[in-house]
PDB file of C-alpha atoms and ligand atoms in Angstrom:
ATOM      1  CA  UNK A 184     142.083 -85.977  39.880  1.00  0.00           C
ATOM      2  CA  UNK A 185     139.862 -87.933  42.304  1.00  0.00           C
ATOM      3  CA  UNK A 186     136.488 -86.503  43.046  1.00  0.00           C
ATOM      4  CA  UNK A 187     136.008 -86.557  46.793  1.00  0.00           C
ATOM      5  CA  UNK A 188     132.908 -86.027  48.944  1.00  0.00           C
ATOM      6  CA  UNK A 189     134.500 -82.842  50.171  1.00  0.00           C
ATOM      7  CA  UNK A 190     134.087 -81.306  46.731  1.00  0.00           C
ATOM      8  CA  UNK A 191     130.335 -81.719  47.016  1.00  0.00           C
ATOM      9  CA  UNK A 192     130.020 -80.431  50.579  1.00  0.00           C
ATOM     10  CA  UNK A 193     128.238 -77.069  50.850  1.00  0.00           C
ATOM     11  CA  UNK A 194     130.796 -74.284  51.248  1.00  0.00           C
ATOM     12  CA  UNK A 195     131.161 -73.070  54.799  1.00  0.00           C
ATOM     13  CA  UNK A 196     129.514 -69.702  55.542  1.00  0.00           C
ATOM     14  CA  UNK A 197     132.355 -67.264  55.623  1.00  0.00           C
ATOM     15  CA  UNK A 198     132.597 -65.285  58.845  1.00  0.00           C
ATOM     16  CA  UNK A 199     134.865 -62.294  58.267  1.00  0.00           C
ATOM     17  CA  UNK A 200     137.572 -62.150  60.886  1.00  0.00           C
ATOM     18  CA  UNK A 201     137.739 -59.032  63.068  1.00  0.00           C
ATOM     19  CA  UNK A 202     140.684 -56.696  62.420  1.00  0.00           C
ATOM     20  CA  UNK A 203     140.069 -54.493  65.405  1.00  0.00           C
ATOM     21  CA  UNK A 204     137.508 -54.122  68.150  1.00  0.00           C
ATOM     22  CA  UNK A 205     136.566 -51.555  70.805  1.00  0.00           C
ATOM     23  CA  UNK A 206     134.523 -52.910  73.750  1.00  0.00           C
ATOM     24  CA  UNK A 207     132.739 -50.448  76.054  1.00  0.00           C
ATOM     25  CA  UNK A 208     135.538 -47.915  75.671  1.00  0.00           C
ATOM     26  CA  UNK A 209     135.392 -44.857  77.932  1.00  0.00           C
ATOM     27  CA  UNK A 210     137.681 -41.887  77.406  1.00  0.00           C
ATOM     28  CA  UNK A 211     137.445 -38.741  79.359  1.00  0.00           C
ATOM     29  CA  UNK A 212     139.519 -35.548  78.808  1.00  0.00           C
ATOM     30  CA  UNK A 213     140.075 -33.203  81.729  1.00  0.00           C
ATOM     31  CA  UNK A 214     138.754 -33.451  85.248  1.00  0.00           C
ATOM     32  CA  UNK A 215     135.998 -32.164  87.429  1.00  0.00           C
ATOM     33  CA  UNK A 216     133.586 -29.651  85.948  1.00  0.00           C
ATOM     34  CA  UNK A 217     135.484 -29.251  82.692  1.00  0.00           C
ATOM     35  CA  UNK A 218     135.708 -33.029  82.037  1.00  0.00           C
ATOM     36  CA  UNK A 219     134.561 -34.120  78.599  1.00  0.00           C
ATOM     37  CA  UNK A 220     133.503 -37.728  78.064  1.00  0.00           C
ATOM     38  CA  UNK A 221     134.742 -38.160  74.440  1.00  0.00           C
ATOM     39  CA  UNK A 222     133.884 -41.880  74.355  1.00  0.00           C
ATOM     40  CA  UNK A 223     131.033 -43.110  76.492  1.00  0.00           C
ATOM     41  CA  UNK A 224     131.021 -46.901  76.399  1.00  0.00           C
ATOM     42  CA  UNK A 225     131.756 -47.083  72.675  1.00  0.00           C
ATOM     43  CA  UNK A 226     131.765 -50.548  71.114  1.00  0.00           C
ATOM     44  CA  UNK A 227     132.565 -51.355  67.479  1.00  0.00           C
ATOM     45  CA  UNK A 228     134.049 -54.286  65.524  1.00  0.00           C
ATOM     46  CA  UNK A 229     135.996 -53.641  62.315  1.00  0.00           C
ATOM     47  CA  UNK A 230     135.714 -56.563  59.910  1.00  0.00           C
ATOM     48  CA  UNK A 231     138.979 -57.563  58.185  1.00  0.00           C
ATOM     49  CA  UNK A 232     139.102 -56.733  54.492  1.00  0.00           C
ATOM     50  CA  UNK A 233     136.354 -54.107  54.759  1.00  0.00           C
ATOM     51  CA  UNK A 234     136.409 -50.376  54.172  1.00  0.00           C
ATOM     52  CA  UNK A 235     134.658 -48.808  57.180  1.00  0.00           C
ATOM     53  CA  UNK A 236     133.804 -45.109  57.409  1.00  0.00           C
ATOM     54  CA  UNK A 237     133.282 -43.395  60.808  1.00  0.00           C
ATOM     55  CA  UNK A 238     130.913 -40.425  60.782  1.00  0.00           C
ATOM     56  CA  UNK A 239     129.171 -38.235  63.282  1.00  0.00           C
ATOM     57  CA  UNK A 240     128.727 -34.600  64.311  1.00  0.00           C
ATOM     58  CA  UNK A 241     131.811 -32.554  65.169  1.00  0.00           C
ATOM     59  CA  UNK A 242     132.904 -33.432  68.708  1.00  0.00           C
ATOM     60  CA  UNK A 243     131.130 -36.811  68.663  1.00  0.00           C
ATOM     61  CA  UNK A 244     134.335 -38.738  69.367  1.00  0.00           C
ATOM     62  CA  UNK A 245     135.446 -39.881  65.893  1.00  0.00           C
ATOM     63  CA  UNK A 246     139.098 -38.972  66.250  1.00  0.00           C
ATOM     64  CA  UNK A 247     139.231 -40.228  69.853  1.00  0.00           C
ATOM     65  CA  UNK A 248     137.774 -43.562  68.687  1.00  0.00           C
ATOM     66  CA  UNK A 249     140.330 -44.160  65.948  1.00  0.00           C
ATOM     67  CA  UNK A 250     143.192 -42.977  68.251  1.00  0.00           C
ATOM     68  CA  UNK A 251     141.963 -45.564  70.808  1.00  0.00           C
ATOM     69  CA  UNK A 252     141.743 -48.295  68.155  1.00  0.00           C
ATOM     70  CA  UNK A 253     145.255 -47.504  66.969  1.00  0.00           C
ATOM     71  CA  UNK A 254     146.652 -47.463  70.524  1.00  0.00           C
ATOM     72  CA  UNK A 255     147.707 -43.828  70.083  1.00  0.00           C
ATOM     73  CA  UNK A 256     145.878 -42.750  73.208  1.00  0.00           C
ATOM     74  CA  UNK A 257     145.224 -44.545  76.463  1.00  0.00           C
ATOM     75  CA  UNK A 258     141.610 -45.223  77.520  1.00  0.00           C
ATOM     76  CA  UNK A 259     139.962 -45.012  80.941  1.00  0.00           C
ATOM     77  CA  UNK A 260     137.840 -48.138  80.772  1.00  0.00           C
ATOM     78  CA  UNK A 261     136.934 -50.908  78.305  1.00  0.00           C
ATOM     79  CA  UNK A 262     139.169 -52.937  75.994  1.00  0.00           C
ATOM     80  CA  UNK A 263     140.692 -52.424  72.561  1.00  0.00           C
ATOM     81  CA  UNK A 264     141.939 -55.301  70.407  1.00  0.00           C
ATOM     82  CA  UNK A 265     143.975 -55.204  67.192  1.00  0.00           C
ATOM     83  CA  UNK A 266     143.449 -58.629  65.680  1.00  0.00           C
ATOM     84  CA  UNK A 267     143.743 -60.912  68.730  1.00  0.00           C
ATOM     85  CA  UNK A 268     145.975 -58.528  70.689  1.00  0.00           C
ATOM     86  CA  UNK A 269     144.490 -56.776  73.732  1.00  0.00           C
ATOM     87  CA  UNK A 270     146.238 -53.394  73.736  1.00  0.00           C
ATOM     88  CA  UNK A 271     145.864 -53.082  77.487  1.00  0.00           C
ATOM     89  CA  UNK A 272     148.302 -55.971  78.010  1.00  0.00           C
ATOM     90  CA  UNK A 273     151.030 -54.113  76.105  1.00  0.00           C
ATOM     91  CA  UNK A 274     153.706 -51.704  77.395  1.00  0.00           C
ATOM     92  CA  UNK A 275     153.993 -48.301  75.732  1.00  0.00           C
ATOM     93  CA  UNK A 276     156.990 -49.611  73.787  1.00  0.00           C
ATOM     94  CA  UNK A 277     155.086 -52.716  72.628  1.00  0.00           C
ATOM     95  CA  UNK A 278     152.176 -50.479  71.508  1.00  0.00           C
ATOM     96  CA  UNK A 279     154.636 -48.366  69.497  1.00  0.00           C
ATOM     97  CA  UNK A 280     156.013 -51.474  67.856  1.00  0.00           C
ATOM     98  CA  UNK A 281     152.519 -52.790  67.136  1.00  0.00           C
ATOM     99  CA  UNK A 282     151.659 -49.497  65.388  1.00  0.00           C
ATOM    100  CA  UNK A 283     154.872 -49.573  63.377  1.00  0.00           C
ATOM    101  CA  UNK A 284     154.544 -53.196  62.338  1.00  0.00           C
ATOM    102  CA  UNK A 285     150.817 -53.783  61.994  1.00  0.00           C
ATOM    103  CA  UNK A 286     149.108 -50.436  61.333  1.00  0.00           C
ATOM    104  CA  UNK A 287     149.255 -47.765  58.613  1.00  0.00           C
ATOM    105  CA  UNK A 288     148.146 -44.122  58.879  1.00  0.00           C
ATOM    106  CA  UNK A 289     146.976 -41.484  56.404  1.00  0.00           C
ATOM    107  CA  UNK A 290     146.286 -38.003  57.778  1.00  0.00           C
ATOM    108  CA  UNK A 291     144.543 -34.916  56.379  1.00  0.00           C
ATOM    109  CA  UNK A 292     147.935 -33.162  56.337  1.00  0.00           C
ATOM    110  CA  UNK A 293     150.020 -35.494  54.181  1.00  0.00           C
ATOM    111  CA  UNK A 294     153.039 -35.383  56.599  1.00  0.00           C
ATOM    112  CA  UNK A 295     155.567 -36.227  53.882  1.00  0.00           C
ATOM    113  CA  UNK A 296     159.290 -35.539  54.438  1.00  0.00           C
ATOM    114  CA  UNK A 297     160.087 -32.575  52.078  1.00  0.00           C
ATOM    115  CA  UNK A 298     163.723 -33.561  51.486  1.00  0.00           C
ATOM    116  CA  UNK A 299     162.901 -37.105  50.368  1.00  0.00           C
ATOM    117  CA  UNK A 300     161.643 -38.187  46.927  1.00  0.00           C
ATOM    118  CA  UNK A 301     158.189 -39.727  46.473  1.00  0.00           C
ATOM    119  CA  UNK A 302     159.761 -43.186  46.306  1.00  0.00           C
ATOM    120  CA  UNK A 303     161.816 -42.571  49.491  1.00  0.00           C
ATOM    121  CA  UNK A 304     158.690 -41.304  51.288  1.00  0.00           C
ATOM    122  CA  UNK A 305     156.734 -44.390  50.317  1.00  0.00           C
ATOM    123  CA  UNK A 306     159.428 -46.780  51.547  1.00  0.00           C
ATOM    124  CA  UNK A 307     160.216 -44.738  54.689  1.00  0.00           C
ATOM    125  CA  UNK A 308     158.464 -47.144  57.155  1.00  0.00           C
ATOM    126  CA  UNK A 309     160.563 -50.025  55.754  1.00  0.00           C
ATOM    127  CA  UNK A 310     163.777 -47.947  55.834  1.00  0.00           C
ATOM    128  CA  UNK A 311     163.139 -47.060  59.476  1.00  0.00           C
ATOM    129  CA  UNK A 312     162.601 -50.721  60.263  1.00  0.00           C
ATOM    130  CA  UNK A 313     165.870 -51.602  58.519  1.00  0.00           C
ATOM    131  CA  UNK A 314     164.025 -53.497  55.757  1.00  0.00           C
ATOM    132  CA  UNK A 315     163.979 -53.189  51.965  1.00  0.00           C
ATOM    133  CA  UNK A 316     160.869 -52.842  49.800  1.00  0.00           C
ATOM    134  CA  UNK A 317     159.862 -55.935  47.841  1.00  0.00           C
ATOM    135  CA  UNK A 318     160.354 -54.834  44.298  1.00  0.00           C
ATOM    136  CA  UNK A 319     157.204 -56.418  42.837  1.00  0.00           C
ATOM    137  CA  UNK A 320     154.967 -55.063  45.588  1.00  0.00           C
ATOM    138  CA  UNK A 321     156.438 -51.558  45.311  1.00  0.00           C
ATOM    139  CA  UNK A 322     155.876 -51.623  41.538  1.00  0.00           C
ATOM    140  CA  UNK A 323     152.272 -52.843  41.982  1.00  0.00           C
ATOM    141  CA  UNK A 324     151.498 -50.171  44.561  1.00  0.00           C
ATOM    142  CA  UNK A 325     153.075 -47.378  42.591  1.00  0.00           C
ATOM    143  CA  UNK A 326     151.201 -48.455  39.472  1.00  0.00           C
ATOM    144  CA  UNK A 327     147.853 -48.623  41.281  1.00  0.00           C
ATOM    145  CA  UNK A 328     148.529 -45.168  42.697  1.00  0.00           C
ATOM    146  CA  UNK A 329     149.452 -43.836  39.240  1.00  0.00           C
ATOM    147  CA  UNK A 330     152.748 -42.457  40.555  1.00  0.00           C
ATOM    148  CA  UNK A 331     155.154 -44.194  38.111  1.00  0.00           C
ATOM    149  CA  UNK A 332     156.232 -40.873  36.578  1.00  0.00           C
ATOM    150  CA  UNK A 333     156.538 -39.007  39.877  1.00  0.00           C
ATOM    151  CA  UNK A 334     158.808 -41.260  41.936  1.00  0.00           C
ATOM    152  CA  UNK A 335     161.835 -38.965  41.762  1.00  0.00           C
ATOM    153  CA  UNK A 336     159.890 -35.835  42.643  1.00  0.00           C
ATOM    154  CA  UNK A 337     159.970 -34.223  46.052  1.00  0.00           C
ATOM    155  CA  UNK A 338     156.631 -33.488  47.766  1.00  0.00           C
ATOM    156  CA  UNK A 339     156.922 -29.788  46.870  1.00  0.00           C
ATOM    157  CA  UNK A 340     156.939 -30.722  43.217  1.00  0.00           C
ATOM    158  CA  UNK A 341     153.737 -32.730  43.495  1.00  0.00           C
ATOM    159  CA  UNK A 342     150.022 -31.728  43.484  1.00  0.00           C
ATOM    160  CA  UNK A 343     147.984 -32.217  46.645  1.00  0.00           C
ATOM    161  CA  UNK A 344     146.331 -35.337  45.155  1.00  0.00           C
ATOM    162  CA  UNK A 345     149.701 -36.839  44.236  1.00  0.00           C
ATOM    163  CA  UNK A 346     151.128 -36.057  47.718  1.00  0.00           C
ATOM    164  CA  UNK A 347     148.186 -37.844  49.372  1.00  0.00           C
ATOM    165  CA  UNK A 348     148.640 -40.824  47.103  1.00  0.00           C
ATOM    166  CA  UNK A 349     152.295 -40.971  48.189  1.00  0.00           C
ATOM    167  CA  UNK A 350     151.067 -40.859  51.804  1.00  0.00           C
ATOM    168  CA  UNK A 351     148.687 -43.746  51.021  1.00  0.00           C
ATOM    169  CA  UNK A 352     151.588 -45.675  49.433  1.00  0.00           C
ATOM    170  CA  UNK A 353     153.648 -45.098  52.599  1.00  0.00           C
ATOM    171  CA  UNK A 354     150.719 -46.408  54.713  1.00  0.00           C
ATOM    172  CA  UNK A 355     150.400 -49.603  52.559  1.00  0.00           C
ATOM    173  CA  UNK A 356     154.009 -50.462  51.732  1.00  0.00           C
ATOM    174  CA  UNK A 357     154.579 -52.613  54.816  1.00  0.00           C
ATOM    175  CA  UNK A 358     151.316 -54.498  54.167  1.00  0.00           C
ATOM    176  CA  UNK A 359     149.717 -53.473  57.474  1.00  0.00           C
ATOM    177  CA  UNK A 360     146.745 -55.384  58.910  1.00  0.00           C
ATOM    178  CA  UNK A 361     144.812 -52.173  59.241  1.00  0.00           C
ATOM    179  CA  UNK A 362     144.996 -48.662  57.728  1.00  0.00           C
ATOM    180  CA  UNK A 363     143.557 -45.668  59.549  1.00  0.00           C
ATOM    181  CA  UNK A 364     142.688 -42.633  57.434  1.00  0.00           C
ATOM    182  CA  UNK A 365     141.639 -39.434  59.244  1.00  0.00           C
ATOM    183  CA  UNK A 366     139.834 -37.077  56.811  1.00  0.00           C
ATOM    184  CA  UNK A 367     142.169 -38.202  53.982  1.00  0.00           C
ATOM    185  CA  UNK A 368     140.401 -36.095  51.341  1.00  0.00           C
ATOM    186  CA  UNK A 369     140.056 -33.016  53.623  1.00  0.00           C
ATOM    187  CA  UNK A 370     142.805 -31.081  51.787  1.00  0.00           C
ATOM    188  CA  UNK A 371     142.038 -32.266  48.265  1.00  0.00           C
ATOM    189  CA  UNK A 372     139.847 -30.838  45.565  1.00  0.00           C
ATOM    190  CA  UNK A 373     136.853 -32.956  44.709  1.00  0.00           C
ATOM    191  CA  UNK A 374     138.392 -34.633  41.704  1.00  0.00           C
ATOM    192  CA  UNK A 375     141.637 -35.670  43.466  1.00  0.00           C
ATOM    193  CA  UNK A 376     139.525 -36.640  46.505  1.00  0.00           C
ATOM    194  CA  UNK A 377     137.340 -38.917  44.377  1.00  0.00           C
ATOM    195  CA  UNK A 378     140.448 -40.533  42.759  1.00  0.00           C
ATOM    196  CA  UNK A 379     141.897 -41.202  46.223  1.00  0.00           C
ATOM    197  CA  UNK A 380     138.669 -42.771  47.475  1.00  0.00           C
ATOM    198  CA  UNK A 381     138.502 -44.989  44.421  1.00  0.00           C
ATOM    199  CA  UNK A 382     142.039 -46.113  45.215  1.00  0.00           C
ATOM    200  CA  UNK A 383     141.142 -46.890  48.823  1.00  0.00           C
ATOM    201  CA  UNK A 384     138.142 -48.874  47.545  1.00  0.00           C
ATOM    202  CA  UNK A 385     140.387 -50.780  45.108  1.00  0.00           C
ATOM    203  CA  UNK A 386     142.855 -51.479  47.959  1.00  0.00           C
ATOM    204  CA  UNK A 387     140.085 -53.239  49.881  1.00  0.00           C
ATOM    205  CA  UNK A 388     138.613 -55.085  46.862  1.00  0.00           C
ATOM    206  CA  UNK A 389     141.805 -56.282  45.186  1.00  0.00           C
ATOM    207  CA  UNK A 390     144.332 -56.360  48.040  1.00  0.00           C
ATOM    208  CA  UNK A 391     141.995 -57.248  50.878  1.00  0.00           C
ATOM    209  CA  UNK A 392     143.284 -54.227  52.817  1.00  0.00           C
ATOM    210  CA  UNK A 393     141.248 -53.276  55.911  1.00  0.00           C
ATOM    211  CA  UNK A 394     140.640 -49.503  56.087  1.00  0.00           C
ATOM    212  CA  UNK A 395     138.973 -47.331  58.720  1.00  0.00           C
ATOM    213  CA  UNK A 396     138.330 -43.795  57.534  1.00  0.00           C
ATOM    214  CA  UNK A 397     137.043 -40.844  59.537  1.00  0.00           C
ATOM    215  CA  UNK A 398     135.168 -38.384  57.319  1.00  0.00           C
ATOM    216  CA  UNK A 399     132.494 -35.700  57.567  1.00  0.00           C
ATOM    217  CA  UNK A 400     131.684 -36.037  53.832  1.00  0.00           C
ATOM    218  CA  UNK A 401     128.701 -38.271  52.942  1.00  0.00           C
ATOM    219  CA  UNK A 402     130.035 -38.646  49.391  1.00  0.00           C
ATOM    220  CA  UNK A 403     133.373 -39.934  50.699  1.00  0.00           C
ATOM    221  CA  UNK A 404     131.593 -42.256  53.175  1.00  0.00           C
ATOM    222  CA  UNK A 405     129.575 -43.674  50.290  1.00  0.00           C
ATOM    223  CA  UNK A 406     132.798 -45.278  48.968  1.00  0.00           C
ATOM    224  CA  UNK A 407     132.974 -47.483  52.092  1.00  0.00           C
ATOM    225  CA  UNK A 408     131.430 -50.917  52.627  1.00  0.00           C
ATOM    226  CA  UNK A 409     129.948 -49.829  55.922  1.00  0.00           C
ATOM    227  CA  UNK A 410     129.468 -46.560  57.814  1.00  0.00           C
ATOM    228  CA  UNK A 411     129.283 -46.419  61.600  1.00  0.00           C
ATOM    229  CA  UNK A 412     127.770 -43.312  63.186  1.00  0.00           C
ATOM    230  CA  UNK A 413     128.889 -41.786  66.457  1.00  0.00           C
ATOM    231  CA  UNK A 414     126.937 -39.350  68.622  1.00  0.00           C
ATOM    232  CA  UNK A 415     127.989 -38.204  72.061  1.00  0.00           C
ATOM    233  CA  UNK A 416     130.788 -40.779  72.292  1.00  0.00           C
ATOM    234  CA  UNK A 417     128.673 -43.850  71.376  1.00  0.00           C
ATOM    235  CA  UNK A 418     128.036 -45.787  68.171  1.00  0.00           C
ATOM    236  CA  UNK A 419     124.361 -45.081  67.499  1.00  0.00           C
ATOM    237  CA  UNK A 420     123.754 -46.368  64.020  1.00  0.00           C
ATOM    238  CA  UNK A 421     125.333 -48.073  61.019  1.00  0.00           C
ATOM    239  CA  UNK A 422     124.694 -48.561  57.295  1.00  0.00           C
ATOM    240  CA  UNK A 423     125.954 -51.271  54.953  1.00  0.00           C
ATOM    241  CA  UNK A 424     126.555 -50.529  51.281  1.00  0.00           C
ATOM    242  CA  UNK A 425     125.871 -46.833  51.896  1.00  0.00           C
ATOM    243  CA  UNK A 426     124.802 -44.175  49.392  1.00  0.00           C
ATOM    244  CA  UNK A 427     125.484 -40.489  49.992  1.00  0.00           C
ATOM    245  CA  UNK A 428     121.732 -39.929  50.281  1.00  0.00           C
ATOM    246  CA  UNK A 429     121.251 -42.588  52.994  1.00  0.00           C
ATOM    247  CA  UNK A 430     124.297 -41.306  54.884  1.00  0.00           C
ATOM    248  CA  UNK A 431     122.918 -37.738  54.816  1.00  0.00           C
ATOM    249  CA  UNK A 432     119.492 -38.985  56.004  1.00  0.00           C
ATOM    250  CA  UNK A 433     121.097 -40.875  58.879  1.00  0.00           C
ATOM    251  CA  UNK A 434     123.186 -37.863  59.891  1.00  0.00           C
ATOM    252  CA  UNK A 435     120.151 -35.631  59.766  1.00  0.00           C
ATOM    253  CA  UNK A 436     118.340 -38.099  62.080  1.00  0.00           C
ATOM    254  CA  UNK A 437     121.253 -37.904  64.581  1.00  0.00           C
ATOM    255  CA  UNK A 438     120.962 -34.131  64.739  1.00  0.00           C
ATOM    256  CA  UNK A 439     117.218 -34.363  65.357  1.00  0.00           C
ATOM    257  CA  UNK A 440     117.829 -36.903  68.116  1.00  0.00           C
ATOM    258  CA  UNK A 441     120.266 -34.542  69.833  1.00  0.00           C
ATOM    259  CA  UNK A 442     118.437 -31.723  71.607  1.00  0.00           C
ATOM    260  CA  UNK A 443     120.427 -28.496  71.979  1.00  0.00           C
ATOM    261  CA  UNK A 444     119.500 -28.258  75.613  1.00  0.00           C
ATOM    262  CA  UNK A 445     120.152 -31.177  77.912  1.00  0.00           C
ATOM    263  CA  UNK A 446     116.819 -32.675  79.089  1.00  0.00           C
ATOM    264  CA  UNK A 447     117.292 -33.294  82.737  1.00  0.00           C
ATOM    265  CA  UNK A 448     114.901 -33.520  85.615  1.00  0.00           C
TER     266      UNK A 448
HETATM  267  P1  ADP B 165     135.373 -35.562  66.501  1.00  0.00           P
HETATM  268  O1  ADP B 165     136.580 -36.199  65.879  1.00  0.00           O
HETATM  269  O2  ADP B 165     134.130 -36.354  66.291  1.00  0.00           O
HETATM  270  O3  ADP B 165     135.200 -34.154  66.072  1.00  0.00           O
HETATM  271  P2  ADP B 165     136.876 -35.704  68.969  1.00  0.00           P
HETATM  272  O4  ADP B 165     137.150 -37.121  69.172  1.00  0.00           O
HETATM  273  O5  ADP B 165     137.994 -34.860  68.368  1.00  0.00           O
HETATM  274  O6  ADP B 165     135.566 -35.543  68.089  1.00  0.00           O
HETATM  275  O7  ADP B 165     136.466 -35.034  70.353  1.00  0.00           O
HETATM  276  C1  ADP B 165     135.410 -35.534  71.176  1.00  0.00           C
HETATM  277  C2  ADP B 165     135.271 -34.590  72.374  1.00  0.00           C
HETATM  278  O8  ADP B 165     136.457 -34.698  73.165  1.00  0.00           O
HETATM  279  C3  ADP B 165     135.064 -33.160  72.009  1.00  0.00           C
HETATM  280  O9  ADP B 165     134.179 -32.603  72.877  1.00  0.00           O
HETATM  281  C4  ADP B 165     136.455 -32.585  72.104  1.00  0.00           C
HETATM  282  O10 ADP B 165     136.372 -31.192  72.442  1.00  0.00           O
HETATM  283  C5  ADP B 165     137.056 -33.391  73.283  1.00  0.00           C
HETATM  284  N1  ADP B 165     138.521 -33.532  73.138  1.00  0.00           N
HETATM  285  C6  ADP B 165     139.166 -34.149  72.147  1.00  0.00           C
HETATM  286  N2  ADP B 165     140.507 -34.146  72.354  1.00  0.00           N
HETATM  287  C7  ADP B 165     140.686 -33.437  73.539  1.00  0.00           C
HETATM  288  C8  ADP B 165     141.834 -33.048  74.299  1.00  0.00           C
HETATM  289  N3  ADP B 165     143.063 -33.421  73.952  1.00  0.00           N
HETATM  290  N4  ADP B 165     141.583 -32.365  75.415  1.00  0.00           N
HETATM  291  C9  ADP B 165     140.372 -32.008  75.862  1.00  0.00           C
HETATM  292  N5  ADP B 165     139.262 -32.374  75.182  1.00  0.00           N
HETATM  293  C10 ADP B 165     139.391 -33.019  74.011  1.00  0.00           C
END
């Protein structure tokens, strides 16, 4: 092999591409006196291949933010991008297709189909799209999820932790650009929850999967690469390489910063 100059050139500084971005997003529920501004000029960028946790007090806008990023709900102002696609340029039908083809979802309630086996639940997004699972990828996923011996079982025959791992398999089977997880460990005991979080971590490290997880649990958030904190509909802080202690301290700071009574002249 010829040694070229190129081989001695310093490696370029990697700039992680952005998987999704919210720019000055405003979302208001209701009208008039009862209107609630759930997102108040919220801006955040989700780096591709990273595991990002979204935290904040109850009612701070976490669910609204991920619904906006996933194109599940319309917004009143601002822009949302998935990769390079500006969601505001899409029709409702195109947004549905984008969600189906480019995004994956894991919810607190596992939302599995009771009459289907674990394997059929995992491959459901492909079945609905008229596609077949790639055998090698299905095997790898099932192995990573530790579900090899449970594939023929129906959800009712599985533990909560196993059901949630099936739901994660279903979210990943179509190799989505981005997976949204909304309190994925909310219905799990701490041991199953920890196993699931380790799996999500592994999915980012070994598969390069981008994951955005809403959680209220500092221990869960500590599994992420980065935590962004919402308060009153805005991103107010963030931590890289978080620990549960630093997450707790940041959350405590947010509560101190939020007076119970509005301070108005
Ligand atoms: P979080 O996920 O942080 O608990 P949400 O995004 O669910 O917060 O809610 C943010 C704010 O918007 C809250 O005040 C909530 O009551 C309000 N909200 C959320 N969804 C609706 C809705 N469909 N209709 C009216 N208000 C809503």
